[in-house]
Amino acid sequence: MKFSRRDFAKIVGTAALGSATVNVAGAEPPLPAIGGTAAGGQRTFPDGFLWGSATASYQVEGAVKEDGRGPTIWDTFSHTPGKTVNGATGDVADDHYHRFKGDIALMKALGVRSYRFSIAWSRVFPTGTGSPNPKGLDFYNKLVDELLKNGIQPFATLYHWDLPQALQDKNGGWESRDTSEAFGNYAGYVGERLSDRVKHFFTINEFGAFVELGYNLGIHAPGLKLPKGRFNQTRHHAVLGHGLAVQALRAKCKQDTKIGIAENMAICVPVIETPEHIKAAEEACRQLNAQYMTVIQEGKYTKEYLAAQGADAPKFMDADLKTISSPLDFVGINIYTPTYVRADGSKKGFQVVPHPATFPHMASQWLSIGPEALYWGPHNVNKLWNVKEIYITENGCSSSDIPAADGKVYDTDRVMFLRNYLSHLQRATSDGIPVKGYFLWSLMDNFEWADGYTNRFGLHYVDYETQKRTPKLSADFYKQVIARNMVV
Ligand code: GBH
């Protein structure tokens, strides 16, 4: 049977016959495309959007005994049998310490305009305090100069989990206030010497990971499972260390230096985008991040957090809260997975909805795929605390990454992941949420902490036998995104 247009119109129930605008696909108007779609369907980012890539010292550098570097808690932990998959260590990792020029050439080929790296505290102060080791800072001086020579802006993280072992031995690491103070001094020392060229510093990377996993769950260095009271005190000393570092950086850096954090806060995503669920997700963001981001932004622990901890709540002086909430120039958020939240009419105002068993994830079990996280993460930070300069300091994923016969990794799953996440980032910028840049984790495969070398996050495949780096399909994708400043 042949349908005429008139018949079709009858079936779908439209009366708009004869009109040039009739929508034969159905009576409903088409859904609007994802926000900010320019003419021609292009999903572009604001001019000057800062595209970058990221790594961290212990995950890429290797050279753990060179030029006076002191041992760290990750050297100790990774060399303890049973702590990492296949007993992997960062002894060699990507040998970036010796190959940094080649790695900067990879960045240049990608077209990134910024690079987020971390400084190994124990290269600069081998025992965490005391006399500095000049050769330690030399490495970062050379790295920064080479980046600038290639037109790439350095963004330096002062702590990405490689605590000098001496501070763990002497003080119990972040369990002690002495470590917070030592961190402040180290930050000031580095800031004074690099801020003529490094204009953005992050104090600490992911309180939410190293404190929780290292001092409570025991699955990251230093591998402790502290009782609740001591653990909450450790959390407090970590944010205090951050605040002392902000103050030291302000005192010692060149005037135009910007200071922030890189935190993997819970990214609260409304289950449905209605006003009540959106509000619930905002409130959840405040409460679920109480021990780190919220106290940093608000200068106090939420009453819910203090009540829940009871006698185990952290002990502190009021002046600590002022230090912890020292004003920042920007906020960095590491975004991987969503926490879905719904409004439930309760006094608390929200409920977290756990992922069903079938929720999709990438090679790392924990890495659930929720592209909307890249919209709601920055939205919540901007809305709750009026933050005007936001960076996505990490986003990316692990995939199986098996080279094809031609030697290339066709990681279509990573491209799918990135394309969808970036679509939501584009939606955020076109809604006016002030996200200024994005650092893809990671430039290349590297030491993935307790997972050793089994989970690959790189845009470049690393053959650990030869240290050869090969761009994956996702590197080609990212290069196009950067060149066109849009989702491709
Ligand atoms: C970031 O952490 C880190 O900053 C970076 O160094 C790391 O390489 C990258 O992401 C990729 O993982 O073992 O099941 O308990 C991301 C946040 C928090 C994710 C801790 C893994 C451990 C899950 N991480 N989480 S589990």
Short mmCIF file of C-alpha atoms and ligand atoms in Angstrom, two decimals:
data_model
loop_
_atom_site.label_atom_id
_atom_site.label_comp_id
_atom_site.label_asym_id
_atom_site.label_seq_id
_atom_site.Cartn_x
_atom_site.Cartn_y
_atom_site.Cartn_z
CA MET A 1 0.00 0.00 0.00
CA LYS A 2 1.24 3.41 -0.94
CA PHE A 3 0.88 6.26 1.53
CA SER A 4 0.16 9.72 0.25
CA ARG A 5 1.31 12.67 2.27
CA ARG A 6 -2.31 13.28 3.16
CA ASP A 7 -2.68 9.75 4.54
CA PHE A 8 0.48 10.11 6.55
CA ALA A 9 -0.69 13.37 7.98
CA LYS A 10 -3.93 11.74 9.05
CA ILE A 11 -2.06 8.98 10.83
CA VAL A 12 0.22 11.28 12.77
CA GLY A 13 -2.69 13.57 13.44
CA THR A 14 -1.34 16.81 12.11
CA ALA A 15 -3.70 19.31 10.64
CA ALA A 16 -0.99 21.46 9.17
CA LEU A 17 -1.51 20.22 5.65
CA GLY A 18 -0.27 22.33 2.86
CA SER A 19 2.01 24.22 5.17
CA ALA A 20 5.61 24.38 4.02
CA THR A 21 6.78 23.75 7.57
CA VAL A 22 4.90 20.51 8.15
CA ASN A 23 6.97 18.09 10.14
CA VAL A 24 6.23 14.73 8.58
CA ALA A 25 8.25 12.89 11.20
CA GLY A 26 5.61 13.53 13.85
CA ALA A 27 3.41 16.10 15.46
CA GLU A 28 6.00 17.16 18.04
CA PRO A 29 8.47 19.92 17.16
CA PRO A 30 12.03 18.61 16.92
CA LEU A 31 14.02 18.58 20.17
CA PRO A 32 16.52 21.41 20.37
CA ALA A 33 20.09 20.31 19.73
CA ILE A 34 22.59 20.31 22.60
CA GLY A 35 23.02 23.89 23.79
CA GLY A 36 24.79 26.59 21.86
CA THR A 37 24.70 24.92 18.49
CA ALA A 38 25.97 27.47 16.00
CA ALA A 39 24.58 27.76 12.51
CA GLY A 40 25.53 24.65 10.61
CA GLY A 41 25.37 22.46 13.73
CA GLN A 42 28.87 23.29 14.90
CA ARG A 43 29.48 22.84 18.59
CA THR A 44 32.19 25.40 19.18
CA PHE A 45 34.00 26.52 22.34
CA PRO A 46 34.68 30.14 23.31
CA ASP A 47 37.65 31.84 21.64
CA GLY A 48 40.81 31.30 23.62
CA PHE A 49 39.51 28.17 25.35
CA LEU A 50 42.60 26.53 26.82
CA TRP A 51 43.10 22.98 25.61
CA GLY A 52 45.66 20.96 27.52
CA SER A 53 46.85 17.59 28.71
CA ALA A 54 47.92 16.35 32.12
CA THR A 55 50.30 13.97 33.90
CA ALA A 56 51.76 13.59 37.41
CA SER A 57 55.34 13.15 38.61
CA TYR A 58 55.33 9.63 40.05
CA GLN A 59 53.18 8.31 37.22
CA VAL A 60 55.55 9.37 34.41
CA GLU A 61 58.98 10.48 35.57
CA GLY A 62 60.87 7.37 36.68
CA ALA A 63 64.48 8.23 37.64
CA VAL A 64 63.54 7.70 41.27
CA LYS A 65 67.11 7.63 42.51
CA GLU A 66 68.54 10.31 40.31
CA ASP A 67 69.93 13.74 41.12
CA GLY A 68 69.27 13.47 44.82
CA ARG A 69 65.54 12.67 44.79
CA GLY A 70 64.45 11.39 48.21
CA PRO A 71 62.20 8.32 48.57
CA THR A 72 58.45 8.84 48.75
CA ILE A 73 55.53 6.91 50.22
CA TRP A 74 54.74 5.64 46.72
CA ASP A 75 58.24 4.15 46.31
CA THR A 76 57.74 2.32 49.58
CA PHE A 77 54.18 1.26 48.87
CA SER A 78 54.76 0.05 45.31
CA HIS A 79 57.79 -1.97 46.46
CA THR A 80 55.72 -3.67 49.16
CA PRO A 81 54.57 -7.06 47.83
CA GLY A 82 50.89 -7.28 46.99
CA LYS A 83 50.12 -3.57 46.91
CA THR A 84 50.08 -2.98 43.14
CA VAL A 85 48.94 -5.18 40.26
CA ASN A 86 51.87 -7.38 39.15
CA GLY A 87 54.09 -5.62 41.68
CA ALA A 88 54.41 -2.62 39.35
CA THR A 89 56.43 0.39 40.53
CA GLY A 90 57.18 3.86 39.20
CA ASP A 91 60.95 3.19 39.11
CA VAL A 92 61.03 3.75 35.36
CA ALA A 93 57.41 4.52 34.42
CA ASP A 94 57.55 6.55 31.16
CA ASP A 95 61.14 7.62 31.76
CA HIS A 96 59.80 11.13 31.27
CA TYR A 97 62.64 12.53 33.40
CA HIS A 98 64.97 11.77 30.49
CA ARG A 99 62.48 12.03 27.64
CA PHE A 100 60.63 15.22 28.52
CA LYS A 101 61.75 17.01 25.36
CA GLY A 102 60.28 14.30 23.16
CA ASP A 103 57.10 14.37 25.24
CA ILE A 104 56.79 18.11 24.76
CA ALA A 105 57.18 17.49 21.02
CA LEU A 106 54.17 15.14 21.27
CA MET A 107 52.17 17.94 22.90
CA LYS A 108 53.24 20.36 20.24
CA ALA A 109 52.07 17.94 17.54
CA LEU A 110 48.70 17.62 19.29
CA GLY A 111 48.39 21.38 19.41
CA VAL A 112 47.75 21.65 23.16
CA ARG A 113 48.32 25.13 24.53
CA SER A 114 48.85 24.09 28.15
CA TYR A 115 50.32 21.24 30.16
CA ARG A 116 49.44 20.27 33.72
CA PHE A 117 52.29 18.41 35.43
CA SER A 118 53.22 17.88 39.06
CA ILE A 119 56.36 18.63 40.98
CA ALA A 120 57.87 15.87 43.10
CA TRP A 121 58.32 17.39 46.55
CA SER A 122 61.16 14.96 47.34
CA ARG A 123 63.21 16.09 44.36
CA VAL A 124 63.17 19.61 45.77
CA PHE A 125 63.37 18.71 49.47
CA PRO A 126 64.55 15.07 49.67
CA THR A 127 63.31 14.69 53.23
CA GLY A 128 60.40 17.10 52.92
CA THR A 129 62.00 19.86 55.01
CA GLY A 130 65.50 21.16 55.62
CA SER A 131 68.00 21.90 52.87
CA PRO A 132 66.74 22.04 49.33
CA ASN A 133 68.37 19.94 46.62
CA PRO A 134 69.18 22.36 43.78
CA LYS A 135 69.25 19.60 41.18
CA GLY A 136 65.62 18.82 41.96
CA LEU A 137 64.33 22.20 40.94
CA ASP A 138 66.69 22.21 37.93
CA PHE A 139 64.61 19.52 36.30
CA TYR A 140 61.43 21.59 36.57
CA ASN A 141 63.26 24.71 35.40
CA LYS A 142 64.29 22.85 32.24
CA LEU A 143 60.80 21.43 31.78
CA VAL A 144 59.16 24.85 32.12
CA ASP A 145 61.64 26.49 29.74
CA GLU A 146 61.11 23.81 27.12
CA LEU A 147 57.32 24.18 27.40
CA LEU A 148 57.48 27.93 26.99
CA LYS A 149 59.84 27.58 24.05
CA ASN A 150 57.12 25.51 22.40
CA GLY A 151 54.32 27.93 23.21
CA ILE A 152 52.78 25.69 25.89
CA GLN A 153 51.68 27.23 29.21
CA PRO A 154 52.89 25.36 32.30
CA PHE A 155 50.27 24.62 35.01
CA ALA A 156 52.09 23.14 38.02
CA THR A 157 50.59 20.93 40.73
CA LEU A 158 52.59 20.96 43.95
CA TYR A 159 51.30 17.70 45.39
CA HIS A 160 50.09 14.71 43.43
CA TRP A 161 50.44 12.10 46.17
CA ASP A 162 54.22 11.45 46.30
CA LEU A 163 54.85 12.52 49.91
CA PRO A 164 58.50 12.39 51.04
CA GLN A 165 58.86 9.15 53.00
CA ALA A 166 60.75 11.00 55.73
CA LEU A 167 57.58 12.93 56.62
CA GLN A 168 55.60 9.73 56.87
CA ASP A 169 58.25 8.21 59.14
CA LYS A 170 58.66 11.28 61.30
CA ASN A 171 55.08 12.58 61.57
CA GLY A 172 52.72 9.94 60.24
CA GLY A 173 52.44 12.00 57.05
CA TRP A 174 49.23 14.01 56.74
CA GLU A 175 48.11 12.75 60.11
CA SER A 176 50.27 15.51 61.52
CA ARG A 177 49.99 19.26 61.35
CA ASP A 178 53.77 19.36 60.88
CA THR A 179 53.25 17.95 57.39
CA SER A 180 50.77 20.73 56.58
CA GLU A 181 53.37 23.28 57.64
CA ALA A 182 56.17 21.57 55.73
CA PHE A 183 53.96 21.60 52.64
CA GLY A 184 53.37 25.33 52.98
CA ASN A 185 57.11 25.99 53.17
CA TYR A 186 57.86 23.81 50.16
CA ALA A 187 55.09 25.53 48.17
CA GLY A 188 56.49 28.97 48.93
CA TYR A 189 59.99 27.89 47.98
CA VAL A 190 58.87 26.55 44.60
CA GLY A 191 56.53 29.47 43.92
CA GLU A 192 59.27 31.99 44.52
CA ARG A 193 61.53 30.29 42.00
CA LEU A 194 59.09 29.33 39.24
CA SER A 195 56.45 32.05 39.26
CA ASP A 196 58.41 34.23 36.86
CA ARG A 197 57.36 31.63 34.26
CA VAL A 198 54.63 29.48 35.82
CA LYS A 199 51.46 31.58 36.12
CA HIS A 200 49.11 28.90 37.48
CA PHE A 201 49.72 26.71 40.52
CA PHE A 202 47.53 23.98 41.95
CA THR A 203 48.26 23.20 45.58
CA ILE A 204 46.95 19.67 46.01
CA ASN A 205 45.54 17.11 43.62
CA GLU A 206 42.46 15.24 44.81
CA PHE A 207 42.09 15.22 48.58
CA GLY A 208 39.17 12.96 47.85
CA ALA A 209 41.51 10.27 46.57
CA PHE A 210 44.81 10.26 48.46
CA VAL A 211 43.40 10.88 51.92
CA GLU A 212 40.48 8.46 51.60
CA LEU A 213 42.39 5.68 49.83
CA GLY A 214 45.69 6.15 51.65
CA TYR A 215 44.59 6.72 55.24
CA ASN A 216 41.18 5.05 55.43
CA LEU A 217 40.91 2.25 52.87
CA GLY A 218 44.63 1.48 52.78
CA ILE A 219 44.70 0.75 49.05
CA HIS A 220 46.98 3.68 48.17
CA ALA A 221 50.17 4.84 49.90
CA PRO A 222 50.80 4.96 52.82
CA GLY A 223 48.36 2.02 53.08
CA LEU A 224 46.79 2.90 56.43
CA LYS A 225 43.37 2.21 57.86
CA LEU A 226 43.13 4.80 60.59
CA PRO A 227 40.33 4.85 63.12
CA LYS A 228 37.69 7.48 62.35
CA GLY A 229 38.87 10.25 64.67
CA ARG A 230 42.47 10.12 63.49
CA PHE A 231 41.28 9.83 59.92
CA ASN A 232 39.13 12.97 60.16
CA GLN A 233 42.11 14.76 61.64
CA THR A 234 44.15 13.68 58.60
CA ARG A 235 41.49 15.12 56.31
CA HIS A 236 41.71 18.37 58.25
CA HIS A 237 45.50 18.53 57.98
CA ALA A 238 45.31 18.01 54.24
CA VAL A 239 43.00 21.00 53.70
CA LEU A 240 45.05 22.99 56.20
CA GLY A 241 48.18 22.17 54.17
CA HIS A 242 46.37 23.49 51.12
CA GLY A 243 45.52 26.75 52.90
CA LEU A 244 49.05 27.23 54.21
CA ALA A 245 50.35 26.65 50.68
CA VAL A 246 47.96 29.28 49.29
CA GLN A 247 49.25 31.79 51.83
CA ALA A 248 52.90 30.95 51.14
CA LEU A 249 52.38 31.20 47.39
CA ARG A 250 50.68 34.60 47.79
CA ALA A 251 53.61 35.80 49.87
CA LYS A 252 56.37 34.53 47.58
CA CYS A 253 55.07 34.47 44.00
CA LYS A 254 55.12 37.19 41.38
CA GLN A 255 51.99 39.34 41.53
CA ASP A 256 50.30 37.90 38.46
CA THR A 257 50.38 34.29 39.67
CA LYS A 258 47.05 32.48 39.95
CA ILE A 259 46.39 29.85 42.59
CA GLY A 260 43.83 27.08 42.80
CA ILE A 261 43.19 23.41 43.51
CA ALA A 262 42.45 20.28 41.49
CA GLU A 263 39.79 18.29 43.32
CA ASN A 264 37.88 15.17 42.40
CA MET A 265 34.74 16.22 44.22
CA ALA A 266 31.57 14.17 43.98
CA ILE A 267 29.99 15.33 40.73
CA CYS A 268 26.29 15.44 41.53
CA VAL A 269 24.06 15.05 38.48
CA PRO A 270 20.28 15.45 38.69
CA VAL A 271 18.51 12.24 37.65
CA ILE A 272 16.13 14.31 35.54
CA GLU A 273 16.74 17.93 34.59
CA THR A 274 13.81 19.41 36.48
CA PRO A 275 14.09 22.30 38.98
CA GLU A 276 13.60 20.06 42.03
CA HIS A 277 16.22 17.47 41.03
CA ILE A 278 18.65 20.19 39.98
CA LYS A 279 18.29 21.81 43.39
CA ALA A 280 18.76 18.45 45.10
CA ALA A 281 21.98 17.87 43.13
CA GLU A 282 23.31 21.29 44.16
CA GLU A 283 22.61 20.60 47.83
CA ALA A 284 24.18 17.13 47.51
CA CYS A 285 27.28 18.76 46.04
CA ARG A 286 27.65 20.92 49.15
CA GLN A 287 27.10 18.12 51.61
CA LEU A 288 28.97 15.27 49.92
CA ASN A 289 32.07 17.45 49.52
CA ALA A 290 31.91 18.88 53.05
CA GLN A 291 35.33 17.70 54.22
CA TYR A 292 37.26 19.22 51.30
CA MET A 293 35.76 21.52 48.66
CA THR A 294 32.97 22.90 50.82
CA VAL A 295 35.17 23.86 53.77
CA ILE A 296 37.68 25.39 51.35
CA GLN A 297 34.94 27.48 49.73
CA GLU A 298 32.85 28.32 52.80
CA GLY A 299 35.39 28.42 55.63
CA LYS A 300 33.42 26.04 57.78
CA TYR A 301 32.50 22.41 58.03
CA THR A 302 28.81 21.86 57.31
CA LYS A 303 26.65 21.16 60.35
CA GLU A 304 25.61 17.88 58.75
CA TYR A 305 29.27 16.76 58.49
CA LEU A 306 30.09 17.69 62.07
CA ALA A 307 26.93 16.03 63.34
CA ALA A 308 27.60 12.84 61.40
CA GLN A 309 31.17 12.58 62.74
CA GLY A 310 30.12 13.28 66.36
CA ALA A 311 32.99 12.71 68.78
CA ASP A 312 35.24 11.81 65.83
CA ALA A 313 34.87 15.25 64.22
CA PRO A 314 38.17 17.01 63.51
CA LYS A 315 39.69 19.17 66.24
CA PHE A 316 40.91 22.57 65.11
CA MET A 317 41.43 26.21 65.93
CA ASP A 318 39.12 28.78 64.36
CA ALA A 319 42.11 30.35 62.66
CA ASP A 320 42.55 27.09 60.71
CA LEU A 321 39.24 27.66 58.95
CA LYS A 322 40.36 31.06 57.81
CA THR A 323 43.59 29.59 56.45
CA ILE A 324 41.77 26.73 54.73
CA SER A 325 39.40 29.12 53.00
CA SER A 326 42.09 31.54 51.78
CA PRO A 327 40.64 33.02 48.57
CA LEU A 328 41.50 31.22 45.33
CA ASP A 329 41.79 32.57 41.80
CA PHE A 330 40.28 29.51 40.18
CA VAL A 331 38.93 26.05 40.88
CA GLY A 332 40.05 22.91 39.05
CA ILE A 333 37.80 19.87 39.00
CA ASN A 334 38.89 16.39 37.96
CA ILE A 335 35.82 14.80 36.42
CA TYR A 336 35.38 11.16 35.58
CA THR A 337 32.12 9.73 36.89
CA PRO A 338 28.70 11.05 37.87
CA THR A 339 26.92 10.68 41.20
CA TYR A 340 23.20 10.66 40.38
CA VAL A 341 20.99 12.52 42.79
CA ARG A 342 17.25 12.89 43.15
CA ALA A 343 14.99 15.11 45.23
CA ASP A 344 13.23 12.94 47.80
CA GLY A 345 11.36 15.45 49.92
CA SER A 346 13.51 14.62 52.95
CA LYS A 347 14.90 17.16 55.39
CA LYS A 348 18.37 16.55 53.99
CA GLY A 349 16.98 17.47 50.59
CA PHE A 350 18.40 14.77 48.37
CA GLN A 351 19.13 11.11 47.90
CA VAL A 352 22.02 9.52 46.01
CA VAL A 353 20.87 6.89 43.51
CA PRO A 354 23.42 4.08 43.21
CA HIS A 355 24.38 2.86 39.73
CA PRO A 356 22.44 -0.21 38.67
CA ALA A 357 24.61 -3.29 37.98
CA THR A 358 24.25 -2.76 34.23
CA PHE A 359 25.57 0.81 34.30
CA PRO A 360 28.30 1.01 31.61
CA HIS A 361 31.92 1.64 32.56
CA MET A 362 35.31 1.86 30.89
CA ALA A 363 38.30 -0.48 31.47
CA SER A 364 38.60 0.70 35.08
CA GLN A 365 35.61 -0.72 36.95
CA TRP A 366 35.03 2.53 38.80
CA LEU A 367 34.90 4.62 35.64
CA SER A 368 31.15 4.75 34.98
CA ILE A 369 30.27 6.65 31.85
CA GLY A 370 28.23 9.79 32.55
CA PRO A 371 29.01 12.56 30.07
CA GLU A 372 26.59 14.98 31.80
CA ALA A 373 29.11 15.15 34.66
CA LEU A 374 31.03 17.63 32.55
CA TYR A 375 28.03 19.94 32.54
CA TRP A 376 26.83 19.57 36.14
CA GLY A 377 30.26 19.60 37.82
CA PRO A 378 31.07 23.16 36.71
CA HIS A 379 27.42 24.20 37.06
CA ASN A 380 27.36 23.24 40.75
CA VAL A 381 30.68 24.93 41.56
CA ASN A 382 29.61 28.12 39.82
CA LYS A 383 26.13 28.13 41.33
CA LEU A 384 27.04 27.23 44.92
CA TRP A 385 30.19 29.29 45.36
CA ASN A 386 30.03 31.80 42.54
CA VAL A 387 33.37 30.62 41.16
CA LYS A 388 34.25 32.65 38.07
CA GLU A 389 37.20 30.71 36.70
CA ILE A 390 36.90 26.94 36.39
CA TYR A 391 39.23 24.43 34.76
CA ILE A 392 38.56 20.80 34.08
CA THR A 393 41.91 19.66 35.43
CA GLU A 394 41.41 16.00 34.48
CA ASN A 395 39.03 14.04 32.30
CA GLY A 396 39.69 10.95 30.24
CA CYS A 397 39.39 7.19 30.43
CA SER A 398 41.03 3.79 30.37
CA SER A 399 40.36 1.37 27.54
CA SER A 400 41.83 -1.96 26.46
CA ASP A 401 44.12 -0.31 23.89
CA ILE A 402 45.45 -3.25 21.91
CA PRO A 403 47.56 -2.19 18.92
CA ALA A 404 46.18 -3.30 15.53
CA ALA A 405 48.28 -5.02 12.86
CA ASP A 406 49.53 -1.63 11.65
CA GLY A 407 50.72 -0.76 15.15
CA LYS A 408 48.04 1.84 15.80
CA VAL A 409 45.49 1.71 18.61
CA TYR A 410 41.99 2.38 17.22
CA ASP A 411 40.43 3.33 20.53
CA THR A 412 36.95 4.13 19.25
CA ASP A 413 35.61 3.64 22.77
CA ARG A 414 37.82 6.45 24.12
CA VAL A 415 36.78 8.68 21.21
CA MET A 416 33.12 7.90 22.00
CA PHE A 417 33.76 8.73 25.66
CA LEU A 418 35.53 12.00 24.90
CA ARG A 419 33.10 13.12 22.22
CA ASN A 420 30.16 12.70 24.56
CA TYR A 421 31.84 14.30 27.58
CA LEU A 422 33.06 17.22 25.48
CA SER A 423 29.56 17.73 24.11
CA HIS A 424 28.41 18.43 27.63
CA LEU A 425 31.38 20.67 28.30
CA GLN A 426 30.44 22.63 25.19
CA ARG A 427 26.91 22.83 26.50
CA ALA A 428 28.33 24.32 29.73
CA THR A 429 30.42 26.99 28.02
CA SER A 430 27.60 27.95 25.70
CA ASP A 431 25.32 28.35 28.75
CA GLY A 432 27.83 30.85 30.09
CA ILE A 433 29.31 28.63 32.82
CA PRO A 434 32.84 30.03 33.16
CA VAL A 435 34.97 27.01 32.22
CA LYS A 436 38.25 28.37 30.84
CA GLY A 437 40.15 25.23 29.93
CA TYR A 438 40.32 21.44 29.82
CA PHE A 439 43.23 19.13 30.60
CA LEU A 440 42.85 15.67 29.17
CA TRP A 441 44.11 12.83 31.36
CA SER A 442 46.49 11.76 30.09
CA LEU A 443 49.09 12.73 27.55
CA MET A 444 50.35 9.14 27.52
CA ASP A 445 49.82 5.78 29.22
CA ASN A 446 51.48 5.74 32.64
CA PHE A 447 51.71 4.18 36.10
CA GLU A 448 48.08 3.95 37.21
CA TRP A 449 48.76 3.71 40.96
CA ALA A 450 47.52 0.46 42.52
CA ASP A 451 46.47 -0.74 39.06
CA GLY A 452 50.08 -0.58 37.89
CA TYR A 453 50.40 -0.56 34.11
CA THR A 454 47.21 -2.52 33.45
CA ASN A 455 44.92 0.45 32.88
CA ARG A 456 45.96 2.77 30.08
CA PHE A 457 44.64 6.35 30.05
CA GLY A 458 46.89 7.89 27.40
CA LEU A 459 46.30 9.63 24.10
CA HIS A 460 49.65 8.06 23.21
CA TYR A 461 50.29 4.35 23.53
CA VAL A 462 53.48 3.60 25.45
CA ASP A 463 55.39 0.41 24.74
CA TYR A 464 57.04 -0.04 28.13
CA GLU A 465 59.75 -2.33 26.68
CA THR A 466 61.05 0.28 24.26
CA GLN A 467 59.48 3.48 25.65
CA LYS A 468 58.13 4.17 22.17
CA ARG A 469 55.09 6.48 22.13
CA THR A 470 52.48 6.09 19.36
CA PRO A 471 49.48 8.40 18.96
CA LYS A 472 46.17 6.55 19.27
CA LEU A 473 43.07 7.36 17.24
CA SER A 474 41.98 9.47 20.22
CA ALA A 475 45.07 11.66 19.76
CA ASP A 476 43.98 12.32 16.16
CA PHE A 477 40.50 13.12 17.47
CA TYR A 478 41.76 15.51 20.16
CA LYS A 479 44.02 17.24 17.66
CA GLN A 480 40.96 18.01 15.51
CA VAL A 481 38.99 19.24 18.51
CA ILE A 482 41.80 21.65 19.37
CA ALA A 483 42.41 22.81 15.81
CA ARG A 484 38.73 23.53 15.18
CA ASN A 485 37.87 24.52 18.77
CA MET A 486 34.75 22.39 18.61
CA VAL A 487 33.40 18.91 19.19
CA VAL A 488 34.16 16.79 16.11
C1 GBH B 1 42.80 10.61 39.01
O1 GBH B 1 42.06 10.00 40.01
C2 GBH B 1 44.22 10.87 39.44
O2 GBH B 1 44.44 12.22 39.76
C3 GBH B 1 45.23 10.41 38.44
O3 GBH B 1 46.49 10.38 39.05
C4 GBH B 1 44.81 9.07 37.89
O4 GBH B 1 45.77 8.50 37.06
C5 GBH B 1 43.55 9.28 37.11
O5 GBH B 1 42.57 9.90 37.87
C6 GBH B 1 42.93 8.01 36.55
O6 GBH B 1 42.56 7.16 37.58
O7 GBH B 1 40.33 1.48 43.39
O8 GBH B 1 38.02 1.05 42.92
O9 GBH B 1 38.66 2.09 45.01
C7 GBH B 1 40.70 9.78 39.70
C8 GBH B 1 39.87 9.48 40.92
C9 GBH B 1 39.71 8.10 42.80
C10 GBH B 1 39.65 7.14 40.63
C11 GBH B 1 40.01 6.74 43.35
C12 GBH B 1 39.96 5.79 41.19
C13 GBH B 1 39.85 4.38 43.10
C14 GBH B 1 38.73 3.46 42.85
N1 GBH B 1 40.19 8.19 41.45
N2 GBH B 1 39.48 5.68 42.53
S1 GBH B 1 38.96 1.92 43.61
#
